[in-house]
Short mmCIF file of C-alpha atoms in Angstrom, two decimals:
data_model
loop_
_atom_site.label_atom_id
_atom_site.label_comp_id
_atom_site.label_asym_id
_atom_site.label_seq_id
_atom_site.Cartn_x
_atom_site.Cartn_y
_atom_site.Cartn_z
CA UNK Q 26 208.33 110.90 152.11
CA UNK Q 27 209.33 107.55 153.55
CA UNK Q 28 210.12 106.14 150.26
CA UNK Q 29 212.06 108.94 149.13
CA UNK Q 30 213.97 108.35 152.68
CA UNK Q 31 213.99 104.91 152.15
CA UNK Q 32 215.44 105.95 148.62
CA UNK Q 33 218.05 107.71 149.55
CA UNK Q 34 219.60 105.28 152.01
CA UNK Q 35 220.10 102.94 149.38
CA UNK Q 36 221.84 105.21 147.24
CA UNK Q 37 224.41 105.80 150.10
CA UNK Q 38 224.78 102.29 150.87
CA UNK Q 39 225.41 101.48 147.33
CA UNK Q 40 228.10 104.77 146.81
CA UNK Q 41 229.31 103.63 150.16
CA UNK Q 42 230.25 100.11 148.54
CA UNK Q 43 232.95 100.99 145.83
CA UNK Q 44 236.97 100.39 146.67
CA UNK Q 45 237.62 104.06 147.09
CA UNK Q 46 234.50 105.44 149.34
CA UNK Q 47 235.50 109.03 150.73
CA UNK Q 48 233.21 111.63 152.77
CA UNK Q 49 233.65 115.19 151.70
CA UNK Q 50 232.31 118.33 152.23
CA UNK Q 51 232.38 121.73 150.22
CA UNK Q 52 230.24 124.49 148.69
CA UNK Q 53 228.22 125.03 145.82
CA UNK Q 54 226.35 127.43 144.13
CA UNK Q 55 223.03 127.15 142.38
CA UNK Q 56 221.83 129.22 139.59
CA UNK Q 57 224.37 131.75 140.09
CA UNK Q 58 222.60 132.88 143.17
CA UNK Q 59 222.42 130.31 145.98
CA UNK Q 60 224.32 129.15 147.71
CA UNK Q 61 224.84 125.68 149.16
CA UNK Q 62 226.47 123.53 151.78
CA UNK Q 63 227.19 120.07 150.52
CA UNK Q 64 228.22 116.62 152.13
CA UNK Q 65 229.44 114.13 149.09
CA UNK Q 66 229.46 110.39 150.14
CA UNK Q 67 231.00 107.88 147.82
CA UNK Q 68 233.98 107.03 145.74
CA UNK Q 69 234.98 107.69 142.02
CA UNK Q 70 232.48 106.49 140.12
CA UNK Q 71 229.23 106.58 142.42
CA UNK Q 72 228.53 109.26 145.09
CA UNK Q 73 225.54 110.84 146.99
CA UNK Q 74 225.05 114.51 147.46
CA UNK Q 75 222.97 116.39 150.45
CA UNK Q 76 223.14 119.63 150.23
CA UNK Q 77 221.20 122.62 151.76
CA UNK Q 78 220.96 126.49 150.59
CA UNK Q 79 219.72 129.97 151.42
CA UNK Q 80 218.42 132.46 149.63
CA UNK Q 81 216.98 135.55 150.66
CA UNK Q 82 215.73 139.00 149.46
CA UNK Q 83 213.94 141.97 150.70
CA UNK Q 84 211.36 143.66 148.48
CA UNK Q 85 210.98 147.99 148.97
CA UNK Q 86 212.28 147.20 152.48
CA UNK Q 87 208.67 146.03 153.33
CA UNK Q 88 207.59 142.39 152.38
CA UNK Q 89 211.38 139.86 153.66
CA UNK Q 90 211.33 136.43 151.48
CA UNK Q 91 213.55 133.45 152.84
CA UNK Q 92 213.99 130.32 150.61
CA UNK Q 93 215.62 127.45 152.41
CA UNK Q 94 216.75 124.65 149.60
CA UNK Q 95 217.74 121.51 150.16
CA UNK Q 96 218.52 118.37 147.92
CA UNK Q 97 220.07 114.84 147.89
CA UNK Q 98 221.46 113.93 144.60
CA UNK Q 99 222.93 110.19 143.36
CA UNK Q 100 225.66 110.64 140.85
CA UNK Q 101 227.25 108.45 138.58
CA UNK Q 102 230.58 109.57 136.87
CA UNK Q 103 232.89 108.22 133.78
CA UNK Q 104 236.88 109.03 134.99
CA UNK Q 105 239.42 109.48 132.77
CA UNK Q 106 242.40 110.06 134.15
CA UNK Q 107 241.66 113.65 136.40
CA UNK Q 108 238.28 114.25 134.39
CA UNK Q 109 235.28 112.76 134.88
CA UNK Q 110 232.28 113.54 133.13
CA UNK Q 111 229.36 112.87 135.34
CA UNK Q 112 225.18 112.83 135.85
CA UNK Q 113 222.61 112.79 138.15
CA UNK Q 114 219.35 112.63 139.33
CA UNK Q 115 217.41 113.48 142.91
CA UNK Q 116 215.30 115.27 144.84
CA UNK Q 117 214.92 119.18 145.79
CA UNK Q 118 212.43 120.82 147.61
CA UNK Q 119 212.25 124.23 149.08
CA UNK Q 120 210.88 125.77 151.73
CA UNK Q 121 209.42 129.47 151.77
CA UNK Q 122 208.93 131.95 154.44
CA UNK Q 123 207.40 134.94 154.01
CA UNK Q 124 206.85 138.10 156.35
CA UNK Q 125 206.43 141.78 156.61
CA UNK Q 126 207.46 144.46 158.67
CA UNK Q 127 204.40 145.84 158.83
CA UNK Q 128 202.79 142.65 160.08
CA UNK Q 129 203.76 140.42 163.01
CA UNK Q 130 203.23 137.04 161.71
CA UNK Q 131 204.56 135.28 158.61
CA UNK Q 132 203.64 132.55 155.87
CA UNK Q 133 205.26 129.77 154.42
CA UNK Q 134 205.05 127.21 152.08
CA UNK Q 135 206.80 123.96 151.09
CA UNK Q 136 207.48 121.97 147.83
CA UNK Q 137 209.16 118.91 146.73
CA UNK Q 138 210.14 118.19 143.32
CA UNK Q 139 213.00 116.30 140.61
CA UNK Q 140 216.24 117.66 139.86
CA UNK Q 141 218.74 116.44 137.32
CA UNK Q 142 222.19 117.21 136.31
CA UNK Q 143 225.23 116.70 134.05
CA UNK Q 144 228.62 118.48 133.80
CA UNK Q 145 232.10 117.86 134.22
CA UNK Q 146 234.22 117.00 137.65
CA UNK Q 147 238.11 117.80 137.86
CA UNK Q 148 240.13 116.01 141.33
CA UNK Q 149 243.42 117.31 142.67
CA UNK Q 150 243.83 113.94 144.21
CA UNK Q 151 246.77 113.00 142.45
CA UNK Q 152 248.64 116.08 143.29
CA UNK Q 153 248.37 115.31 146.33
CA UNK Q 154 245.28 117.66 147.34
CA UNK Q 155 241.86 115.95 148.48
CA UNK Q 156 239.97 118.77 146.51
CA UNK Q 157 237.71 118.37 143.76
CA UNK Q 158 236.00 120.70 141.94
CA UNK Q 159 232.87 120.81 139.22
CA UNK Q 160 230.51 122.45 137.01
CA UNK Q 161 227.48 121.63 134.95
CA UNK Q 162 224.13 122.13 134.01
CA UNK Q 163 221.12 121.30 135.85
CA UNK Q 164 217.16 121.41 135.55
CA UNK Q 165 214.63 121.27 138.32
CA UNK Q 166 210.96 120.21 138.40
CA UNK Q 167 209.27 121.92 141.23
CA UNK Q 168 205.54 120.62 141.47
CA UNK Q 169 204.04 123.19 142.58
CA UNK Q 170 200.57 125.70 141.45
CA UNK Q 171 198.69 127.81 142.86
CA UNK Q 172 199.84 131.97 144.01
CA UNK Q 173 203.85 131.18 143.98
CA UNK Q 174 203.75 129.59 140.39
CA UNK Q 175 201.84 132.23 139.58
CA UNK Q 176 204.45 134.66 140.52
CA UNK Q 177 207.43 132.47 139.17
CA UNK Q 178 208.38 130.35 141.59
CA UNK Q 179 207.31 126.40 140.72
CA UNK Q 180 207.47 124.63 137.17
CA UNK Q 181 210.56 123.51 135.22
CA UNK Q 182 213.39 125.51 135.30
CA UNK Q 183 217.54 125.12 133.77
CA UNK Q 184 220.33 126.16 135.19
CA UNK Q 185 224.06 125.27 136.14
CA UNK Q 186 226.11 124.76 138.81
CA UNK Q 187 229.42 124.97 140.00
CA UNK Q 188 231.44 123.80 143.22
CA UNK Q 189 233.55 122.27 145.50
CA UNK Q 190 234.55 119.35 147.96
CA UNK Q 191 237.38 118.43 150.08
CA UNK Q 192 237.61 114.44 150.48
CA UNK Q 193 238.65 112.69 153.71
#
């Protein structure tokens, strides 16, 4: 854990470096079906990503599942003129808590794993609006065995992603 902390620090030190560094914040949403809150540090061509998501479901009204999701991402993007074409690679772990009505207390287990992504980025910034917005592909290594691979939750899975993040 220290390393990946350790990790991460650089990453926003270099993103912090470039001519154009901006802080933004924004939404995005994972999969189709979670969402995220998401701080972007960085400029044009390099830029950091924390982000942290919720899921939830209930299952016959008896057994509740919440998945907490969180994720720090380094990016590294090609602009051309308003486009830029970008990819990426992090970390993502999650978080799961389990309880029932029927019972009083709950379980929960955590997992850390690799995430990587590619897609497309489009900024309003020279109309005048500090908004940019993006969408791509993604795929996420979750290391994880045991019961919750066993009922789907672990392994390598794809996906996309879209979003968006107002620069100040």
């Amino acid at each position: 854990m220290k390393g990946v902390l350790i990790g991460v620090a650089i990453l926003i030190l270099i993103a912090g470096m470039e001519a154009s560094a901006a802080v933004g914040i924004g939404a995005k949403l994972l999969n189709g079906s979670i969402p995220f809150i998401v701080a972007d540090f960085g400029g044009d061509t390099l830029s950091m990503e924390l982000g942290v998501g919720l899921q939830s479901m209930n299952i016959l009204g008896i057994v509740n599942w919440t998945m907490i999701w969180y994720s720090g991402i380094a990016r590294a993007a090609f602009p051309v003129g308003a486009f830029a074409p970008y990819a990426g690679v992090g970390g993502i772990g999650l978080t799961i808590i389990v309880s029932s009505d029927l019972a009083e207390e709950s379980e929960s287990a955590s997992v850390f794993g690799v995430t990587g992504e590619g897609g497309l980025r489009y900024s309003f910034e020279d109309m005048g609006l500090p908004l940019r917005v993006f969408g791509g592909v993604n795929v996420n290594w979750l290391l994880m065995a045991g019961l919750l691979e066993d009922i789907g939750i672990g392994g390598v899975s794809m996906g996309w992603h879209i979003g968006a993040v107002v620069t100040f």
